[in-house]
Coordinates of C-alpha atoms in Angstrom, one line a residue:
M1 CA 84.8 55.4 -9.1
N2 CA 82.2 56.5 -11.5
L3 CA 84.1 55.0 -14.4
E4 CA 83.9 51.7 -12.5
K5 CA 80.2 52.0 -12.0
Q6 CA 79.8 52.7 -15.8
N7 CA 82.1 49.9 -16.9
Y8 CA 80.5 47.3 -14.5
V9 CA 78.7 44.4 -16.3
P10 CA 77.0 41.6 -14.4
E11 CA 78.5 38.3 -15.0
N12 CA 75.2 36.6 -16.2
Y13 CA 74.5 39.7 -18.4
K14 CA 74.8 37.5 -21.5
E15 CA 72.6 34.7 -20.2
I16 CA 69.8 37.3 -19.2
Y17 CA 70.3 38.8 -22.8
E18 CA 70.0 35.5 -24.4
D19 CA 66.9 34.4 -22.2
E20 CA 65.2 37.7 -23.5
I21 CA 66.0 36.8 -27.0
D22 CA 64.7 33.2 -26.4
L23 CA 61.2 34.4 -25.2
K24 CA 60.9 36.6 -28.2
E25 CA 61.8 33.8 -30.5
L26 CA 59.5 31.5 -28.6
F27 CA 56.6 33.9 -29.3
L28 CA 57.6 34.2 -32.9
V29 CA 57.8 30.4 -33.2
L30 CA 54.4 30.1 -31.8
W31 CA 53.0 32.8 -34.2
R32 CA 54.5 31.4 -37.2
N33 CA 52.9 28.1 -36.4
K34 CA 49.6 29.3 -35.3
T35 CA 47.9 27.7 -38.0
K36 CA 49.1 24.2 -36.8
I37 CA 48.1 25.0 -33.2
I38 CA 44.6 26.0 -34.4
V39 CA 43.9 22.8 -36.4
V40 CA 45.3 20.8 -33.5
A41 CA 42.9 22.6 -31.2
I42 CA 40.2 22.2 -33.6
I43 CA 40.6 18.6 -34.0
C44 CA 40.6 18.1 -30.2
M45 CA 37.7 20.2 -29.8
V46 CA 35.8 18.1 -32.3
F47 CA 36.8 15.0 -30.6
G48 CA 35.6 16.6 -27.3
L49 CA 32.3 17.5 -28.7
I50 CA 31.9 14.0 -30.1
T51 CA 32.9 12.5 -26.6
G52 CA 30.4 14.8 -24.9
K53 CA 27.5 13.9 -27.1
V54 CA 28.3 10.2 -26.6
M55 CA 28.4 10.7 -22.7
S56 CA 25.3 12.6 -22.9
S57 CA 23.4 9.9 -24.9
K58 CA 24.5 7.4 -22.4
S59 CA 23.2 9.5 -19.5
K60 CA 19.8 10.0 -21.2
K61 CA 16.9 8.9 -19.2
S62 CA 13.1 9.3 -19.3
T63 CA 11.6 10.8 -16.2
V64 CA 8.1 11.6 -14.9
V65 CA 6.9 13.2 -11.7
V66 CA 3.7 11.7 -10.0
E67 CA 1.8 12.6 -6.9
Y68 CA -0.1 10.1 -4.8
T69 CA -3.3 11.3 -3.4
Y70 CA -4.7 8.4 -1.6
P71 CA -5.5 8.4 2.2
G72 CA -2.6 7.5 4.4
I73 CA 0.4 8.8 2.0
E74 CA 0.8 11.7 4.4
V75 CA 1.9 9.3 7.1
G76 CA 4.0 7.0 4.9
K77 CA 1.5 4.3 4.3
S78 CA 0.9 2.3 1.1
P79 CA -2.8 2.0 -0.3
N80 CA -3.1 -1.3 1.5
G81 CA -2.1 0.2 5.0
S82 CA 1.4 -1.2 5.1
T83 CA 4.4 0.9 5.7
L84 CA 6.3 2.2 2.7
G85 CA 9.7 1.1 2.7
L86 CA 12.9 3.1 1.6
T87 CA 12.5 1.4 -2.0
Y88 CA 8.8 2.2 -2.5
S89 CA 8.5 -1.2 -3.9
Q90 CA 4.7 -1.2 -3.3
F91 CA 4.5 1.3 -6.2
K92 CA 5.7 -1.2 -8.8
N93 CA 5.5 -5.0 -9.2
I94 CA 5.9 -7.7 -11.7
F95 CA 2.1 -7.7 -12.5
M96 CA 2.3 -4.2 -13.6
I97 CA 5.3 -5.0 -15.9
K98 CA 3.5 -8.1 -17.3
D99 CA 0.7 -5.7 -18.4
I100 CA 3.2 -3.5 -20.1
F101 CA 4.8 -6.3 -22.0
H102 CA 1.1 -7.3 -23.1
K103 CA 0.9 -3.8 -24.5
M104 CA 4.2 -3.5 -26.0
P105 CA 5.3 -7.0 -27.3
E106 CA 8.3 -5.6 -29.2
L107 CA 10.0 -5.3 -25.9
E108 CA 10.4 -9.0 -25.6
K109 CA 11.5 -9.1 -29.2
N110 CA 14.2 -6.6 -28.5
G111 CA 15.8 -9.1 -25.9
L112 CA 14.3 -7.4 -22.7
T113 CA 12.8 -9.4 -19.8
E114 CA 10.2 -8.5 -17.4
D115 CA 13.0 -8.3 -14.6
N116 CA 15.0 -6.1 -16.6
V117 CA 12.3 -3.4 -16.9
L118 CA 11.3 -3.9 -13.2
N119 CA 14.8 -3.2 -12.0
A120 CA 15.3 -0.3 -14.6
I121 CA 12.4 1.7 -13.3
K122 CA 13.7 3.9 -10.5
I123 CA 11.7 5.7 -7.9
T124 CA 13.1 8.6 -6.1
P125 CA 11.0 10.8 -3.6
V126 CA 10.8 14.7 -4.4
L127 CA 11.9 16.4 -1.2
P128 CA 10.7 20.0 -0.5
K129 CA 13.3 22.7 -0.4
G130 CA 14.4 23.9 3.2
L131 CA 14.0 20.5 4.7
K132 CA 16.0 20.4 7.8
E133 CA 18.4 17.6 8.9
G134 CA 16.5 15.1 11.0
E135 CA 13.1 16.5 10.3
V136 CA 10.5 13.7 9.5
Y137 CA 8.9 14.1 6.1
Y138 CA 6.7 11.5 4.1
P139 CA 6.8 12.4 0.4
N140 CA 3.8 12.2 -1.9
K141 CA 5.6 13.1 -4.9
F142 CA 8.0 11.0 -6.7
T143 CA 10.2 11.0 -9.8
Y144 CA 10.1 7.8 -11.9
S145 CA 13.1 7.5 -14.3
L146 CA 13.9 4.8 -16.8
K147 CA 16.9 3.9 -19.1
I148 CA 16.7 0.7 -20.8
A149 CA 15.8 0.9 -24.5
N150 CA 18.1 1.8 -27.4
S151 CA 16.0 4.9 -28.0
S152 CA 14.7 7.6 -25.7
E153 CA 11.4 7.6 -27.4
K154 CA 10.9 3.9 -26.5
D155 CA 11.8 4.5 -22.9
E156 CA 9.3 7.5 -22.9
E157 CA 6.6 5.0 -24.3
V158 CA 7.4 2.4 -21.6
L159 CA 7.3 5.0 -18.7
K160 CA 3.9 6.2 -20.0
N161 CA 2.4 2.8 -20.2
F162 CA 3.6 2.2 -16.7
I163 CA 1.8 5.0 -15.3
E164 CA -1.4 3.9 -17.0
V165 CA -0.9 0.4 -15.8
Q166 CA -0.1 1.5 -12.4
K167 CA -3.3 3.6 -12.1
D168 CA -5.3 0.5 -13.4
Y169 CA -3.8 -1.7 -10.8
F170 CA -4.4 0.5 -7.9
K171 CA -8.0 1.2 -8.8
R172 CA -8.5 -2.5 -9.4
N173 CA -7.0 -3.7 -6.1
Y174 CA -7.4 -0.7 -3.8
A175 CA -10.7 0.9 -4.8
L176 CA -13.7 -1.4 -4.8
T177 CA -12.5 -4.6 -3.2
S178 CA -15.9 -6.4 -3.1
R179 CA -19.6 -6.1 -3.4
L180 CA -22.3 -7.6 -1.5
P181 CA -23.9 -10.7 -3.3
L182 CA -27.7 -10.7 -3.9
L183 CA -29.7 -13.6 -2.3
N184 CA -31.5 -16.0 -4.6
Y185 CA -34.6 -17.3 -2.6
E186 CA -35.5 -19.8 -5.3
E187 CA -32.1 -21.6 -4.9
S188 CA -32.7 -21.8 -1.2
L189 CA -36.0 -23.7 -1.4
T190 CA -34.3 -27.0 -1.0
Y191 CA -32.9 -25.9 2.3
D192 CA -34.7 -26.3 5.6
Y193 CA -36.1 -23.1 7.0
K194 CA -33.6 -22.9 9.9
D195 CA -30.8 -22.8 7.2
I196 CA -32.6 -20.2 5.2
I197 CA -32.9 -18.0 8.3
S198 CA -29.2 -18.6 8.9
V199 CA -28.2 -17.4 5.5
I200 CA -30.4 -14.5 5.5
D201 CA -29.2 -13.4 9.1
T202 CA -25.6 -13.6 8.0
S203 CA -26.4 -11.5 4.8
L204 CA -28.1 -8.9 6.9
H205 CA -25.2 -8.7 9.2
S206 CA -22.7 -8.3 6.2
S207 CA -25.0 -5.6 5.0
I208 CA -24.9 -3.7 8.2
V209 CA -21.0 -4.1 8.4
A210 CA -20.7 -2.9 4.9
I211 CA -22.7 0.3 5.9
D212 CA -20.4 0.8 8.9
N213 CA -17.3 0.4 6.8
L214 CA -18.0 3.3 4.4
D215 CA -15.6 6.2 5.0
Q216 CA -17.9 9.0 6.7
N217 CA -15.4 11.7 5.9
I218 CA -16.0 11.4 2.1
I219 CA -19.6 10.7 1.9
S220 CA -22.1 13.6 1.1
L221 CA -24.8 14.7 3.4
E222 CA -27.4 13.3 1.1
D223 CA -25.6 9.9 1.0
K224 CA -25.2 9.9 4.9
V225 CA -29.2 10.3 5.2
E226 CA -29.7 7.5 2.7
M227 CA -27.2 5.4 4.7
Q228 CA -29.1 6.0 8.0
N229 CA -32.5 5.1 6.3
I230 CA -30.9 1.8 5.0
L231 CA -29.3 1.0 8.4
K232 CA -32.7 1.5 10.2
E233 CA -34.5 -0.8 7.7
L234 CA -31.7 -3.5 7.8
K235 CA -32.0 -3.6 11.5
I236 CA -35.9 -4.0 11.5
L237 CA -35.5 -6.8 9.0
K238 CA -33.0 -8.5 11.3
D239 CA -34.4 -7.8 14.7
I240 CA -37.9 -7.9 13.9
N241 CA -39.1 -9.4 10.7
L242 CA -36.5 -12.3 10.7
V243 CA -37.1 -13.0 14.4
K244 CA -40.8 -13.3 13.9
I245 CA -40.2 -15.8 11.0
K246 CA -38.0 -17.7 13.4
N247 CA -40.4 -17.8 16.1
M248 CA -43.0 -18.9 13.7
V249 CA -40.9 -21.8 12.5
E250 CA -40.4 -22.9 16.3
D251 CA -44.1 -22.4 17.1
Y252 CA -45.6 -24.0 14.0
R253 CA -42.9 -26.7 14.0
V254 CA -42.8 -26.5 10.1
T255 CA -39.8 -28.2 8.7
K256 CA -38.9 -29.7 5.3
N257 CA -36.8 -32.4 7.2
P258 CA -38.4 -33.7 10.4
N259 CA -35.5 -36.2 11.0
E260 CA -33.0 -33.3 10.9
L261 CA -35.2 -31.3 13.2
M262 CA -35.3 -33.9 15.8
I263 CA -31.3 -34.4 15.6
N264 CA -31.2 -30.5 16.0
Y265 CA -33.4 -30.7 19.2
R266 CA -31.3 -33.6 20.7
Q267 CA -28.0 -31.6 20.1
Q268 CA -29.4 -28.6 21.9
L269 CA -30.4 -30.8 25.0
E270 CA -27.1 -32.1 25.1
E271 CA -25.6 -28.7 25.0
L272 CA -27.9 -27.5 27.7
G273 CA -27.3 -30.6 29.7
R274 CA -23.6 -29.7 29.8
Q275 CA -24.3 -26.1 30.8
K276 CA -26.7 -27.5 33.6
E277 CA -24.0 -29.8 35.0
K278 CA -21.7 -26.8 35.1
E279 CA -24.1 -24.6 36.9
L280 CA -24.9 -27.3 39.4
G281 CA -21.1 -27.7 40.3
K282 CA -20.9 -24.0 40.9
I283 CA -23.8 -23.7 43.1
S284 CA -22.7 -26.7 45.1
Q285 CA -19.3 -25.2 45.7
L286 CA -20.8 -21.9 46.5
E287 CA -23.0 -23.2 49.0
S288 CA -20.4 -25.3 50.8
M289 CA -18.1 -22.3 51.0
I290 CA -20.9 -20.1 52.3
K291 CA -21.3 -22.8 55.2
A292 CA -17.6 -22.7 55.8
Y293 CA -17.3 -18.7 55.7
K294 CA -15.1 -17.1 58.3
P295 CA -15.3 -13.4 58.7
D296 CA -11.4 -13.0 58.6
S297 CA -11.1 -14.6 55.1
K298 CA -10.0 -12.3 52.5
N299 CA -10.4 -14.4 49.4
V300 CA -12.9 -17.1 48.3
V301 CA -11.7 -19.4 45.5
V302 CA -14.4 -21.1 43.4
M303 CA -13.0 -24.1 41.7
N304 CA -14.7 -24.5 38.1
N305 CA -13.4 -27.1 35.8
G306 CA -9.8 -26.6 36.6
S307 CA -10.1 -22.9 36.4
L308 CA -9.8 -20.4 39.5
E309 CA -12.4 -17.7 40.1
K310 CA -11.7 -15.4 42.9
I311 CA -14.2 -13.0 44.7
K312 CA -12.4 -10.2 46.4
T313 CA -14.4 -7.4 48.4
D314 CA -14.0 -5.4 51.3
E315 CA -14.9 -7.1 54.7
E316 CA -18.3 -5.4 55.0
N317 CA -19.8 -6.4 51.7
Y318 CA -17.9 -9.6 51.3
Y319 CA -20.7 -11.9 52.5
T320 CA -23.4 -10.1 50.6
D321 CA -21.5 -10.2 47.3
F322 CA -20.9 -13.9 47.9
L323 CA -24.6 -14.5 48.2
R324 CA -25.4 -12.4 45.3
Q325 CA -23.2 -14.5 43.1
L326 CA -25.0 -17.7 44.3
A327 CA -28.3 -16.1 43.3
V328 CA -27.0 -15.3 39.9
E329 CA -25.8 -18.9 39.3
K330 CA -29.2 -20.2 40.4
I331 CA -31.0 -18.0 38.0
K332 CA -28.8 -19.3 35.1
L333 CA -29.8 -22.9 36.2
S334 CA -33.3 -22.0 36.1
D335 CA -33.1 -20.5 32.6
I336 CA -31.3 -23.7 31.4
Q337 CA -34.0 -25.9 32.9
V338 CA -36.7 -23.7 31.4
E339 CA -35.2 -24.0 27.9
M340 CA -34.8 -27.8 28.3
K341 CA -38.4 -28.3 29.1
Y342 CA -39.5 -26.1 26.2
I343 CA -37.3 -28.3 23.7
E344 CA -38.6 -31.5 25.4
K345 CA -42.2 -30.3 24.8
K346 CA -41.4 -29.4 21.1
M347 CA -39.9 -33.1 20.6
K348 CA -43.1 -34.6 21.8
Q349 CA -45.3 -32.7 19.5
E350 CA -46.1 -33.7 16.0
V351 CA -44.4 -32.0 13.0
N352 CA -47.0 -29.5 11.5
A353 CA -48.3 -30.7 8.3
D354 CA -50.5 -27.6 7.6
T355 CA -49.4 -26.2 4.4
S356 CA -50.9 -22.9 5.2
K357 CA -48.4 -22.4 8.0
E358 CA -45.5 -23.2 5.6
K359 CA -47.0 -20.8 3.1
E360 CA -46.9 -18.1 5.7
V361 CA -43.3 -18.8 6.6
D362 CA -42.3 -18.8 2.9
E363 CA -44.1 -15.6 2.2
G364 CA -42.4 -13.9 5.1
L365 CA -39.0 -15.1 4.2
E366 CA -39.5 -14.2 0.6
Y367 CA -40.5 -10.7 1.6
I368 CA -37.4 -10.4 3.8
V369 CA -35.2 -11.5 0.8
S370 CA -36.8 -9.3 -1.5
S371 CA -36.3 -6.2 0.8
L372 CA -32.7 -7.2 1.5
N373 CA -31.9 -7.4 -2.0
K374 CA -33.2 -3.9 -2.8
K375 CA -31.0 -2.6 0.2
I376 CA -28.1 -4.5 -1.0
E377 CA -28.3 -3.0 -4.5
K378 CA -28.3 0.6 -2.9
I379 CA -25.2 -0.3 -0.6
N380 CA -23.4 -1.4 -3.7
D381 CA -24.2 1.7 -5.3
L382 CA -23.1 3.9 -2.4
T383 CA -20.0 1.7 -2.0
V384 CA -19.1 2.3 -5.7
K385 CA -20.0 6.1 -5.5
N386 CA -18.3 6.9 -2.2
Y387 CA -15.7 4.4 -1.6
N388 CA -14.1 4.9 -5.1
K389 CA -13.6 8.5 -4.2
K390 CA -10.6 7.6 -2.3
Y391 CA -8.9 6.2 -5.5
S392 CA -10.6 7.9 -8.4
D393 CA -7.5 10.0 -8.9
I394 CA -4.9 8.0 -7.0
I395 CA -2.0 9.2 -9.1
K396 CA -1.5 12.6 -10.6
V397 CA 1.1 13.3 -13.2
T398 CA 2.6 16.6 -12.2
E399 CA 5.3 16.8 -14.8
T400 CA 4.9 14.9 -18.0
V401 CA 7.2 12.3 -19.4
T402 CA 10.4 13.8 -20.8
T403 CA 13.8 12.7 -21.6
K404 CA 16.6 14.4 -19.5
S405 CA 20.4 14.0 -19.5
D406 CA 23.3 15.3 -17.7
S407 CA 24.7 17.4 -20.8
K408 CA 28.5 17.0 -20.9
V409 CA 28.7 18.5 -24.4
P410 CA 29.7 22.2 -23.5
L411 CA 32.1 20.9 -20.8
M412 CA 33.9 18.3 -23.1
T413 CA 34.1 20.8 -26.0
L414 CA 35.9 23.3 -23.8
V415 CA 38.3 20.7 -22.4
G416 CA 38.9 19.5 -26.0
L417 CA 39.6 23.0 -27.0
L418 CA 42.0 23.8 -24.2
L419 CA 43.7 20.5 -24.4
G420 CA 44.0 20.8 -28.2
G421 CA 45.8 24.1 -27.7
F422 CA 48.1 22.8 -25.4
I423 CA 49.0 19.8 -27.5
G424 CA 49.4 22.2 -30.5
V425 CA 51.7 24.5 -28.6
C426 CA 53.8 21.4 -27.3
Y427 CA 53.8 20.0 -30.7
V428 CA 55.2 23.2 -32.3
L429 CA 57.8 23.7 -29.5
V430 CA 59.2 20.2 -29.6
G431 CA 59.3 20.3 -33.5
N432 CA 61.1 23.7 -33.4
F433 CA 63.6 22.3 -30.6
I434 CA 64.3 19.3 -32.6
F435 CA 64.8 21.5 -35.8
E436 CA 67.2 23.8 -33.9
E437 CA 69.2 21.0 -32.5
K438 CA 69.7 19.5 -36.1
K439 CA 70.7 22.9 -37.4
K440 CA 73.3 23.3 -34.7
K441 CA 74.7 19.9 -35.5
N442 CA 75.0 20.6 -39.2
D443 CA 76.7 24.1 -38.3
N444 CA 79.1 22.3 -36.2
K445 CA 80.3 20.1 -38.9

């Protein structure tokens, strides 16, 4: 039994033995041809290195990170108050690109168009870390990227010019939008007094509105005090001085065009006549309804030129309120009649030919214009000083212009090395197999 065990040999012993010999031979073959394998691996590694550099050069792009500081960006608004879209197209437009081409004429010589550059500038918001899904966030930092020219230096230059052009555009269009014009009294001497008064009144109103429109949040305490003083002086000029001159023109009947004055009076009488007829109609209807009043009525409808006017009160005060409205309409009619008589009286009077009266009016108007112009200059100074604070530094560059790329060199070099080694091994093994086959054929012959 032991003898049988000792003499026992597996049927596939020879194959196993031969396989072991083949593995050793395989290793020896690879070792003998290691130079070939290394050469092939180096060639592929160099090819991978070149491929990585080419891919990296194609992926190169110039970038810059900017931060917007204008009021409204924190709620997703553009400088003009409109809502920023997903493309942030308000931050770039063809007018900015035209300025770039004006600064860099070589772009057009290189075959680039304004649309090419406009579309190549990409704007990507910089989102903070830890932003949760579904959380609303309005970014104020953005990455500008550009890849259009043959060299990264040219892309960087284009991007730098774009930032400067953008700053100029924003300041020009969103900072100081308008200034109040000064009045030239000498040019208005050919106008009639009422027209001059109307122009001055409009300018006074615009000045008051300009003061009110200044942003109180960015104005210093000293400027606020000056604003209040200017506002008081403007209201005095408007409500006291100008009204006084207007009354003087009416009372003195001074005019540079008597015919136009009479036409103006007739137009006023016609308008007052229409208002009088309207009031008479209301009063007539109200009086008839009072006579026909019944205590159980809930509504009284007053017809007035096709419109409906309803009086609704509780039953106790209904009749009293109804009479009160009638009294109000009669007061309006009385005021209209007084005004008509005053104008008719003015029409019968002779136009004042006293030059001293005209001189008095001229001096009063000239004083108002002179004072108003001084206030306008101060308002314009305040506007420039304070309103521009909103947009004095509307764009801040937080990361300067650089050229970045998704570097594929290390990865492609490693891939080339591994692939080259594999190809080298395969090349050696296949060559050795072909050599062995030829040798066996020769031996068999």
